[in-house]
Tab-separated table of N, CA, C and O in Angstrom:
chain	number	residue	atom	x	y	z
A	1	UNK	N	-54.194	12.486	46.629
A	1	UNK	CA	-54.121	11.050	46.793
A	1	UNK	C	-54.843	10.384	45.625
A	1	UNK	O	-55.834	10.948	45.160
A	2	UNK	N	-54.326	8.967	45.005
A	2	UNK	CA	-54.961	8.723	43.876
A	2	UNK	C	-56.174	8.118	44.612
A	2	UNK	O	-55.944	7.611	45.710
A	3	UNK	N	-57.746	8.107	44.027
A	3	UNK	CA	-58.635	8.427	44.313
A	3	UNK	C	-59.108	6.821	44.110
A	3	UNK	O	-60.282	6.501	43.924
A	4	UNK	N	-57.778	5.696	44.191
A	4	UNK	CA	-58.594	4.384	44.066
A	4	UNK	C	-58.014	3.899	45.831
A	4	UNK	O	-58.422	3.047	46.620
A	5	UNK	N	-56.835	4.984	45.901
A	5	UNK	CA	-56.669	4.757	47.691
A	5	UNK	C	-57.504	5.393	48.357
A	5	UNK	O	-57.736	4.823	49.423
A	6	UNK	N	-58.132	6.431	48.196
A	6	UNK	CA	-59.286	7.198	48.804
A	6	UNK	C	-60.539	6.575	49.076
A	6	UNK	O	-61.053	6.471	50.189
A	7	UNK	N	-61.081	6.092	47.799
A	7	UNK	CA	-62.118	4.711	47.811
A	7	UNK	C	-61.992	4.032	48.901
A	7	UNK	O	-62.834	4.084	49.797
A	8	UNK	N	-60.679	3.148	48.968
A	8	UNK	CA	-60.601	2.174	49.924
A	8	UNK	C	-60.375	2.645	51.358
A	8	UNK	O	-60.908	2.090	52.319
A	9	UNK	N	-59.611	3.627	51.450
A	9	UNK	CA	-60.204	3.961	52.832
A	9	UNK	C	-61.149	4.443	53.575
A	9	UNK	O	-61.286	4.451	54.798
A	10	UNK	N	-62.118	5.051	52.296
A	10	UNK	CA	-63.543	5.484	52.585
A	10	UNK	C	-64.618	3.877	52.819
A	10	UNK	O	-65.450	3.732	53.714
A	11	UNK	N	-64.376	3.156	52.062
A	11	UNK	CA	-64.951	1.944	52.267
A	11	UNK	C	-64.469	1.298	53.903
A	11	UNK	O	-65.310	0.858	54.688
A	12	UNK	N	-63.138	1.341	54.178
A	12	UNK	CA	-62.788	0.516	55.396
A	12	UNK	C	-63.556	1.458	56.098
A	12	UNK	O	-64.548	0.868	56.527
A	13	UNK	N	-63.567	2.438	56.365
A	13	UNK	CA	-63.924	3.431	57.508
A	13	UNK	C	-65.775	3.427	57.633
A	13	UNK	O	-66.288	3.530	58.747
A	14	UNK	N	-66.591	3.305	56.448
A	14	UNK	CA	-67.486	2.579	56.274
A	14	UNK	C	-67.908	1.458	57.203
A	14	UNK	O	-68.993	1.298	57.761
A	15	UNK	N	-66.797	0.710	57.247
A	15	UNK	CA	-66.997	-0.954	57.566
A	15	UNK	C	-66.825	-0.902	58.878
A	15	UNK	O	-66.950	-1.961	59.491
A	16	UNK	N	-66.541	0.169	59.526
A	16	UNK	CA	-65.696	-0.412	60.841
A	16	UNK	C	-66.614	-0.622	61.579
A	16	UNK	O	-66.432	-1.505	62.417
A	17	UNK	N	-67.967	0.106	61.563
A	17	UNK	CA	-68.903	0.072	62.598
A	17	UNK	C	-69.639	-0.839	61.994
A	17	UNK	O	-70.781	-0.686	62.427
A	18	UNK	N	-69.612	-1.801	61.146
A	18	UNK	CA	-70.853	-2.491	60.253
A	18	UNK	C	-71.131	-3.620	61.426
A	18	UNK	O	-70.619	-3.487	62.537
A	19	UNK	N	-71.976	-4.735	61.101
A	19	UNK	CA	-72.480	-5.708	61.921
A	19	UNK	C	-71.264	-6.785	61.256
A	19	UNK	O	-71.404	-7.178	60.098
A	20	UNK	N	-70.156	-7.188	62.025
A	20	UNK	CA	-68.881	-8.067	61.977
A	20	UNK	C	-69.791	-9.528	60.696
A	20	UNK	O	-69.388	-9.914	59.599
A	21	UNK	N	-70.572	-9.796	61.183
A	21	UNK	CA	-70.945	-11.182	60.636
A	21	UNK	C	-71.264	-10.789	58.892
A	21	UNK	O	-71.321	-11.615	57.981
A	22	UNK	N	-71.416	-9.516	58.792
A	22	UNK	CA	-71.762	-9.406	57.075
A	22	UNK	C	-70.135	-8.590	56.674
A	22	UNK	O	-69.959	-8.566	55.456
A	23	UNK	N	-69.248	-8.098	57.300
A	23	UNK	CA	-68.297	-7.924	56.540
A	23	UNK	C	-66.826	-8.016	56.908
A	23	UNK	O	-66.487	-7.833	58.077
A	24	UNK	N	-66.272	-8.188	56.318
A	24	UNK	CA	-64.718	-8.623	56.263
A	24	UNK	C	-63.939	-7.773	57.327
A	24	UNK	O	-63.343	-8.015	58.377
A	25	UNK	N	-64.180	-6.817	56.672
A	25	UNK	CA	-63.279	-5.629	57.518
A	25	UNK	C	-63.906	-5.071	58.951
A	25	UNK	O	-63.128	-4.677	59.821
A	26	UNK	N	-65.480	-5.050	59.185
A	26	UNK	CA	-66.094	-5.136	60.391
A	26	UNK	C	-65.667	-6.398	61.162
A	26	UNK	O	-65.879	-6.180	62.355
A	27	UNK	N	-65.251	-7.395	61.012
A	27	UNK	CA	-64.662	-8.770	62.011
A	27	UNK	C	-63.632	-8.548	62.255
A	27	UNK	O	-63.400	-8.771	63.443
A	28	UNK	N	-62.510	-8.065	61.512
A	28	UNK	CA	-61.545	-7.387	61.971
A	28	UNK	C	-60.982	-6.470	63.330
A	28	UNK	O	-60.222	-6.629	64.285
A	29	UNK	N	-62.040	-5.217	62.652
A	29	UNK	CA	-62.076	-4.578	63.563
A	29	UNK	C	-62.576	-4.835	64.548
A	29	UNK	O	-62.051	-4.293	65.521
A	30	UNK	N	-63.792	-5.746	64.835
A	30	UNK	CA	-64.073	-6.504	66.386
A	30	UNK	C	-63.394	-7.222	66.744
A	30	UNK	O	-63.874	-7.600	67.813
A	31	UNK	N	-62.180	-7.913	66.500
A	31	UNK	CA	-61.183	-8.819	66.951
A	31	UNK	C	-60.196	-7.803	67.366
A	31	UNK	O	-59.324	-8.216	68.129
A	32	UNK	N	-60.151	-6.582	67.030
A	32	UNK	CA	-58.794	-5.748	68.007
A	32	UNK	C	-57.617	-5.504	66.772
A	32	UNK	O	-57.468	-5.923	65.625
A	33	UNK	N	-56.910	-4.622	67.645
A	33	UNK	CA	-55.805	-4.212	66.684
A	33	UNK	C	-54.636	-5.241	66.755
A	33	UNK	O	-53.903	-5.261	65.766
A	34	UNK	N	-54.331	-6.154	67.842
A	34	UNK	CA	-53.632	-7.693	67.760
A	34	UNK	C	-53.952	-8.384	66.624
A	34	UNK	O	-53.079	-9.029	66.044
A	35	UNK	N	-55.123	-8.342	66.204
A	35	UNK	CA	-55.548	-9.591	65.492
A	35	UNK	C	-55.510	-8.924	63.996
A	35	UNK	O	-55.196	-9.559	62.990
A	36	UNK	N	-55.982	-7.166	64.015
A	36	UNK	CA	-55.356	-6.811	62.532
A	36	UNK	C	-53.454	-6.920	62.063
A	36	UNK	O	-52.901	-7.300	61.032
A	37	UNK	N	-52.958	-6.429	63.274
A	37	UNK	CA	-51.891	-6.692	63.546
A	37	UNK	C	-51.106	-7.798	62.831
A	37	UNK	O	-50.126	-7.757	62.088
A	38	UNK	N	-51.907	-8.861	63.329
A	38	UNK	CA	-51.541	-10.323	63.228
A	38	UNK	C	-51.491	-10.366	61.496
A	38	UNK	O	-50.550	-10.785	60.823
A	39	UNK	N	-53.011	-9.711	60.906
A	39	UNK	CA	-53.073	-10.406	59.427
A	39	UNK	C	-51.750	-9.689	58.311
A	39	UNK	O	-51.319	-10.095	57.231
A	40	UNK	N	-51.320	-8.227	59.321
A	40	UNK	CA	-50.782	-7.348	58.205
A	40	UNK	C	-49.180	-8.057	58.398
A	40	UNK	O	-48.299	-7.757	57.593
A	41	UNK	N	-48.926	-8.952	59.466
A	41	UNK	CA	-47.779	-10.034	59.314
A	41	UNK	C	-47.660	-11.106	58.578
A	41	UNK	O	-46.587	-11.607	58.244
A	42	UNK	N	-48.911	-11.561	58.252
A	42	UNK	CA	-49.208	-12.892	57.275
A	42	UNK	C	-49.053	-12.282	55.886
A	42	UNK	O	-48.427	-12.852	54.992
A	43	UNK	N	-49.640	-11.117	55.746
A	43	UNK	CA	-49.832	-10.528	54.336
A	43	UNK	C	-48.264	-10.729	54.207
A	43	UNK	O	-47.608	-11.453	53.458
A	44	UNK	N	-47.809	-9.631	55.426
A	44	UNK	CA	-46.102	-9.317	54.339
A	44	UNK	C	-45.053	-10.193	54.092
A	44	UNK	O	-43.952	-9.976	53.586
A	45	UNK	N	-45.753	-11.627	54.693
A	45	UNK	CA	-45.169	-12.700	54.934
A	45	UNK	C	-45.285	-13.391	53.307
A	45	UNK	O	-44.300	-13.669	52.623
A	46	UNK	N	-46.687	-13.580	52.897
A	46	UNK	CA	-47.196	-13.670	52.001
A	46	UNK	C	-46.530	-13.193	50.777
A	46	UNK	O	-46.092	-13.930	49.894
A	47	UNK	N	-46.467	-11.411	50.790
A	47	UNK	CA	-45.460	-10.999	49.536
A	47	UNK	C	-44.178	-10.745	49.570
A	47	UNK	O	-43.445	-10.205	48.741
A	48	UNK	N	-43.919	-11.301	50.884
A	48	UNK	CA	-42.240	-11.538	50.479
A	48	UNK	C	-41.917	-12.862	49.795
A	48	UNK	O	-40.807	-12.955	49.272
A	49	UNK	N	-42.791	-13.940	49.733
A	49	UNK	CA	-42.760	-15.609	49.313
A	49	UNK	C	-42.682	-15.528	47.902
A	49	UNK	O	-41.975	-16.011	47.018
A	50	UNK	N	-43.958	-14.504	48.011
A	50	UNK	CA	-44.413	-14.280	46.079
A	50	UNK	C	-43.141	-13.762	45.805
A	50	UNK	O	-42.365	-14.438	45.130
A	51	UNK	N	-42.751	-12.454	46.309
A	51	UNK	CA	-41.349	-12.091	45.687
A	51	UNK	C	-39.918	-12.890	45.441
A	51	UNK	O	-38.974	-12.592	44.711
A	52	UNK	N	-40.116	-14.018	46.328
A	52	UNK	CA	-38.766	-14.809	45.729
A	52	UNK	C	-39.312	-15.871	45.472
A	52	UNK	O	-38.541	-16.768	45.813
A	53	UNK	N	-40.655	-16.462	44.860
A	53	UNK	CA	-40.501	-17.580	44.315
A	53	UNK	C	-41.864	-17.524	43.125
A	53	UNK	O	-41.955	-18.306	42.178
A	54	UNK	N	-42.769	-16.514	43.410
A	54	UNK	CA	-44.111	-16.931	42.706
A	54	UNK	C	-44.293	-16.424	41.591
A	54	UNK	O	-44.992	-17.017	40.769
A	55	UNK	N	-43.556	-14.890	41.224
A	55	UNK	CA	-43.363	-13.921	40.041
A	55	UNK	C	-45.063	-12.858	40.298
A	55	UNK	O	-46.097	-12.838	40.967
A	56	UNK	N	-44.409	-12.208	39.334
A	56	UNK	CA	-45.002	-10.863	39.135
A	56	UNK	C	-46.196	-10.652	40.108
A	56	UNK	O	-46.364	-10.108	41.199
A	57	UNK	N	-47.354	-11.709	38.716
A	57	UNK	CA	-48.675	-11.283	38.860
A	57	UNK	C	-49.149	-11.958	40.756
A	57	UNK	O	-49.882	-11.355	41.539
A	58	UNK	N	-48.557	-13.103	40.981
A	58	UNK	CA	-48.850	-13.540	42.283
A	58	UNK	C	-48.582	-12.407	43.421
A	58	UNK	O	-49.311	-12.219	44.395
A	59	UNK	N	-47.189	-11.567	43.053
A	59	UNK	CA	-46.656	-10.395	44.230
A	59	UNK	C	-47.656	-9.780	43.921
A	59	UNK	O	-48.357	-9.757	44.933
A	60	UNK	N	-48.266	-9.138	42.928
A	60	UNK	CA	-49.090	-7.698	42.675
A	60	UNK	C	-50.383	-8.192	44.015
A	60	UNK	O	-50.756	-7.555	45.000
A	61	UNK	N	-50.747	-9.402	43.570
A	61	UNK	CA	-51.980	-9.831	44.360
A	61	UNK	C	-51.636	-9.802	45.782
A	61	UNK	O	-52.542	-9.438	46.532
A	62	UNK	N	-50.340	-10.160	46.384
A	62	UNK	CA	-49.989	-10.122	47.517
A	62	UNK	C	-49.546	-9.199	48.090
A	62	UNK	O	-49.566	-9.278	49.318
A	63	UNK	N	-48.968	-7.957	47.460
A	63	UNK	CA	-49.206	-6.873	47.283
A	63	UNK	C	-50.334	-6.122	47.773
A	63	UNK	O	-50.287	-5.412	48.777
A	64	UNK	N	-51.475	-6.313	46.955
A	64	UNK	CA	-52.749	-6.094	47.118
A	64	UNK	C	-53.147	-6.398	48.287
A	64	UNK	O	-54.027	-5.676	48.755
A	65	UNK	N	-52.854	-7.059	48.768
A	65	UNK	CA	-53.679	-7.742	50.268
A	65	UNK	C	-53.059	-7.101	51.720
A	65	UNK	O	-53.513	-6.933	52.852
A	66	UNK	N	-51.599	-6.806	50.956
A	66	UNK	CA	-50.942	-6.327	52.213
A	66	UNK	C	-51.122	-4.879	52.437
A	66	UNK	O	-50.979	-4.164	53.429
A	67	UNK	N	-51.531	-4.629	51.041
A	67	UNK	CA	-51.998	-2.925	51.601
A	67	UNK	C	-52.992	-2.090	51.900
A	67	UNK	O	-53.028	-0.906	52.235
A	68	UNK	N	-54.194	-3.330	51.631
A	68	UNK	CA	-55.354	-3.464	52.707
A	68	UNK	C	-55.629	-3.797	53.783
A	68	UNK	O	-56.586	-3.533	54.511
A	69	UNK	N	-54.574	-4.535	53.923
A	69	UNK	CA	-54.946	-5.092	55.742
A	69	UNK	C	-54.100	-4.070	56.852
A	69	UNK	O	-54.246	-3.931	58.066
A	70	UNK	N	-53.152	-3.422	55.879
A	70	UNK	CA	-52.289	-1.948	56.481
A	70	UNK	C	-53.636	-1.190	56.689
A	70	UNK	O	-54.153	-1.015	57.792
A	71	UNK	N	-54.164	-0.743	55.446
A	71	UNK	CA	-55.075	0.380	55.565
A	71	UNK	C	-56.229	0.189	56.305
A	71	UNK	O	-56.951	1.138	56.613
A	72	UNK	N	-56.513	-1.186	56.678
A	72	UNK	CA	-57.233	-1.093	57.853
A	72	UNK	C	-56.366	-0.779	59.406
A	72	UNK	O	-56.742	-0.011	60.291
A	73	UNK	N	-55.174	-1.592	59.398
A	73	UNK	CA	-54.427	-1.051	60.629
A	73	UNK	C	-53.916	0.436	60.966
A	73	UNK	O	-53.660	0.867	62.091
A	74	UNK	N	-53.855	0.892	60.159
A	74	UNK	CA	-53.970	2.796	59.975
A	74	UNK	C	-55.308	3.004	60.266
A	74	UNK	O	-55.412	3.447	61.410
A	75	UNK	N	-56.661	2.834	59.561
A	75	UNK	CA	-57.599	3.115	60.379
A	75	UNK	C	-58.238	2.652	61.790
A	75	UNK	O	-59.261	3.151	62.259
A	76	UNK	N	-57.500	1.645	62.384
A	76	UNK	CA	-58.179	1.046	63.563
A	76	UNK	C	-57.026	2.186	64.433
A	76	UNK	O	-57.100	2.154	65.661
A	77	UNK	N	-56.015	3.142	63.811
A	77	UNK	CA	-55.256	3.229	64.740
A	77	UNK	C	-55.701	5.467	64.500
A	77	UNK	O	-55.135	6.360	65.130
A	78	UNK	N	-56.429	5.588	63.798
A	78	UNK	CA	-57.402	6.797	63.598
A	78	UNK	C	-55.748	7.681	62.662
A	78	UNK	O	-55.055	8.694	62.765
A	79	UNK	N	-55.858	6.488	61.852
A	79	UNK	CA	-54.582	7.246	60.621
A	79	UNK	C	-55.147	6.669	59.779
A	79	UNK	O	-56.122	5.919	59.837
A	80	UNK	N	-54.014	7.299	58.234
A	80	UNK	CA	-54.700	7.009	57.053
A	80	UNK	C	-53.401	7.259	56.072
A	80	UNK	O	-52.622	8.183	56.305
A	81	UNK	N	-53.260	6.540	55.173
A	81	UNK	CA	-52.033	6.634	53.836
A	81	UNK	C	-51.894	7.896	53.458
A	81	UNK	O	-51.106	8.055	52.526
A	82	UNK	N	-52.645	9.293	54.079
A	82	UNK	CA	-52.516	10.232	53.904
A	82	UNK	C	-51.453	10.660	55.076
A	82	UNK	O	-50.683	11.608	54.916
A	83	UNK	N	-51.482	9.947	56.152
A	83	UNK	CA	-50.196	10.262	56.894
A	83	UNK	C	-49.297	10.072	56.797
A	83	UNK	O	-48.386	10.794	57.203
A	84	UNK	N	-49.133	8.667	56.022
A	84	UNK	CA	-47.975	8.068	55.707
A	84	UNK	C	-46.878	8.669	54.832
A	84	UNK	O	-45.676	8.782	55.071
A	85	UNK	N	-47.673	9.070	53.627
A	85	UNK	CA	-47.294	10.077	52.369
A	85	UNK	C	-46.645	11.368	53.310
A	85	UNK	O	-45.436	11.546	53.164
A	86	UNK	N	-47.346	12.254	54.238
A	86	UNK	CA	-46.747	13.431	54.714
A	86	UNK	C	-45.125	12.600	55.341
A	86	UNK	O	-44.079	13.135	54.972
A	87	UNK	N	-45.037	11.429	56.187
A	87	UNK	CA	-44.090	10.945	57.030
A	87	UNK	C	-43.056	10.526	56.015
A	87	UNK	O	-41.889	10.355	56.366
A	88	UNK	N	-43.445	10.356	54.774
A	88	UNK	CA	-42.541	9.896	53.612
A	88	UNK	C	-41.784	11.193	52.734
A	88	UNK	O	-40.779	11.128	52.027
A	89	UNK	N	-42.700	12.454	53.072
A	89	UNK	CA	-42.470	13.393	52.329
A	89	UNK	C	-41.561	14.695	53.101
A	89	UNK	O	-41.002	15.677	52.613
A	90	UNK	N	-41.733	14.081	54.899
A	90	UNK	CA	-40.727	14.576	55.525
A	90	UNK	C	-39.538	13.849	55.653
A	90	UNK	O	-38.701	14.139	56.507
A	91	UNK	N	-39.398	12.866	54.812
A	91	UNK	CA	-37.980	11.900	55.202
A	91	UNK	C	-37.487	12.671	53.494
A	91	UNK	O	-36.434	12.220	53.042
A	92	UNK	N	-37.967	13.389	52.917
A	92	UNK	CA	-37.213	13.261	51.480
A	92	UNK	C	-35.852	13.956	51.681
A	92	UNK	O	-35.719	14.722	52.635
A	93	UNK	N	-35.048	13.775	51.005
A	93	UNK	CA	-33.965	14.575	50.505
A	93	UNK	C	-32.671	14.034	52.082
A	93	UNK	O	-31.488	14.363	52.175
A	94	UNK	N	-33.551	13.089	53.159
A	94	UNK	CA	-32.401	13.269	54.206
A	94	UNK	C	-31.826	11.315	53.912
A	94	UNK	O	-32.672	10.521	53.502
A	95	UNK	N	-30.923	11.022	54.087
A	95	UNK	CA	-30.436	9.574	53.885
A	95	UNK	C	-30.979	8.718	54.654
A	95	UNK	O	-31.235	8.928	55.840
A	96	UNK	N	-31.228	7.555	53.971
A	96	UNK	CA	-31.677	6.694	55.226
A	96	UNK	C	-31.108	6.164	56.410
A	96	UNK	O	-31.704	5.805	57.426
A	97	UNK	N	-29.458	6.148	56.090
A	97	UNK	CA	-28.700	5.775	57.436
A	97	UNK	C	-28.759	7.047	58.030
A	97	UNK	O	-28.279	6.834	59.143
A	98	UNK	N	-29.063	8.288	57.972
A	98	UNK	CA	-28.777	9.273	58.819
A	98	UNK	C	-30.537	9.389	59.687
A	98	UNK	O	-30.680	9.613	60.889
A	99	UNK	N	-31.454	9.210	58.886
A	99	UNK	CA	-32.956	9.279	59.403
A	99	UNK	C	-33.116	8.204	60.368
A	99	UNK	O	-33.725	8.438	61.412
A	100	UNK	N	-32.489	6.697	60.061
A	100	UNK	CA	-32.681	5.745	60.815
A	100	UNK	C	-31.955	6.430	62.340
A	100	UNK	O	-32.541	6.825	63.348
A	101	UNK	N	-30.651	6.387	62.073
A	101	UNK	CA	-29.931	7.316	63.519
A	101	UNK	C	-30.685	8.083	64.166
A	101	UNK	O	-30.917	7.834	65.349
A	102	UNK	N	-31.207	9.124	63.571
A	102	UNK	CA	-32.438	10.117	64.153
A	102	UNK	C	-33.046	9.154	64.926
A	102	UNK	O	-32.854	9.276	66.135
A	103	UNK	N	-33.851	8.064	64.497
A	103	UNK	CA	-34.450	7.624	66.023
A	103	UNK	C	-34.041	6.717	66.534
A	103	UNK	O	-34.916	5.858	66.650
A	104	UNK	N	-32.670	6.299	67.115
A	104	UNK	CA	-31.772	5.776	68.127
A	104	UNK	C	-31.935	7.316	68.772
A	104	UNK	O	-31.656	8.436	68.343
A	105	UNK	N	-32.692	6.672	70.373
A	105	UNK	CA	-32.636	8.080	71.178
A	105	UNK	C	-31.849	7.403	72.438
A	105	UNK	O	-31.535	8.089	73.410
């Protein structure tokens, strides 16, 4: 894993137990997985806007935000972008209309 995503999930996981009033990601996590929930909808809300109207450098930033407030919702949920990568690396080589079908059960 590149070792600037490792950082950051070593930092969130850090934070989770911190005292909410000194950090970002400790208020979070005391508001519940609804309310992380909630921000990782605003984020992607956020860089889909940048993507059709704000350009590059605004998406990268929105970008940025949305894949921190994921990587806290992976850790409030006792996962990590290291799962994600394995779940990405078992979809390789199969199509996406045929993987999507796979889960119509």
């Amino acid at each position: 894993m590149d070792p600037r995503i490792a950082r950051l999930e070593a930092v969130i996981r850090a934070r989770k137990d911190a005292d909410p009033a000194s950090s970002y990601v400790a208020s979070l996590f005391a508001k519940g997985t609804a309310k992380i929930a909630q921000k990782v909808g605003e984020e992607a809300t956020e860089t889909i806007i940048a993507a059709l109207r704000e350009g590059p450098d605004k998406l990268t930033s929105e970008a940025a935000d949305l894949l921190f407030h994921l990587t806290i919702l992976l850790a409030d949920a006792e996962l990590s972008l290291d799962d994600v990568l394995r779940e990405i690396e078992r979809r390789e080589g199969i199509s996406g209309i045929e993987e999507k079908a796979s889960r119509k059960g």
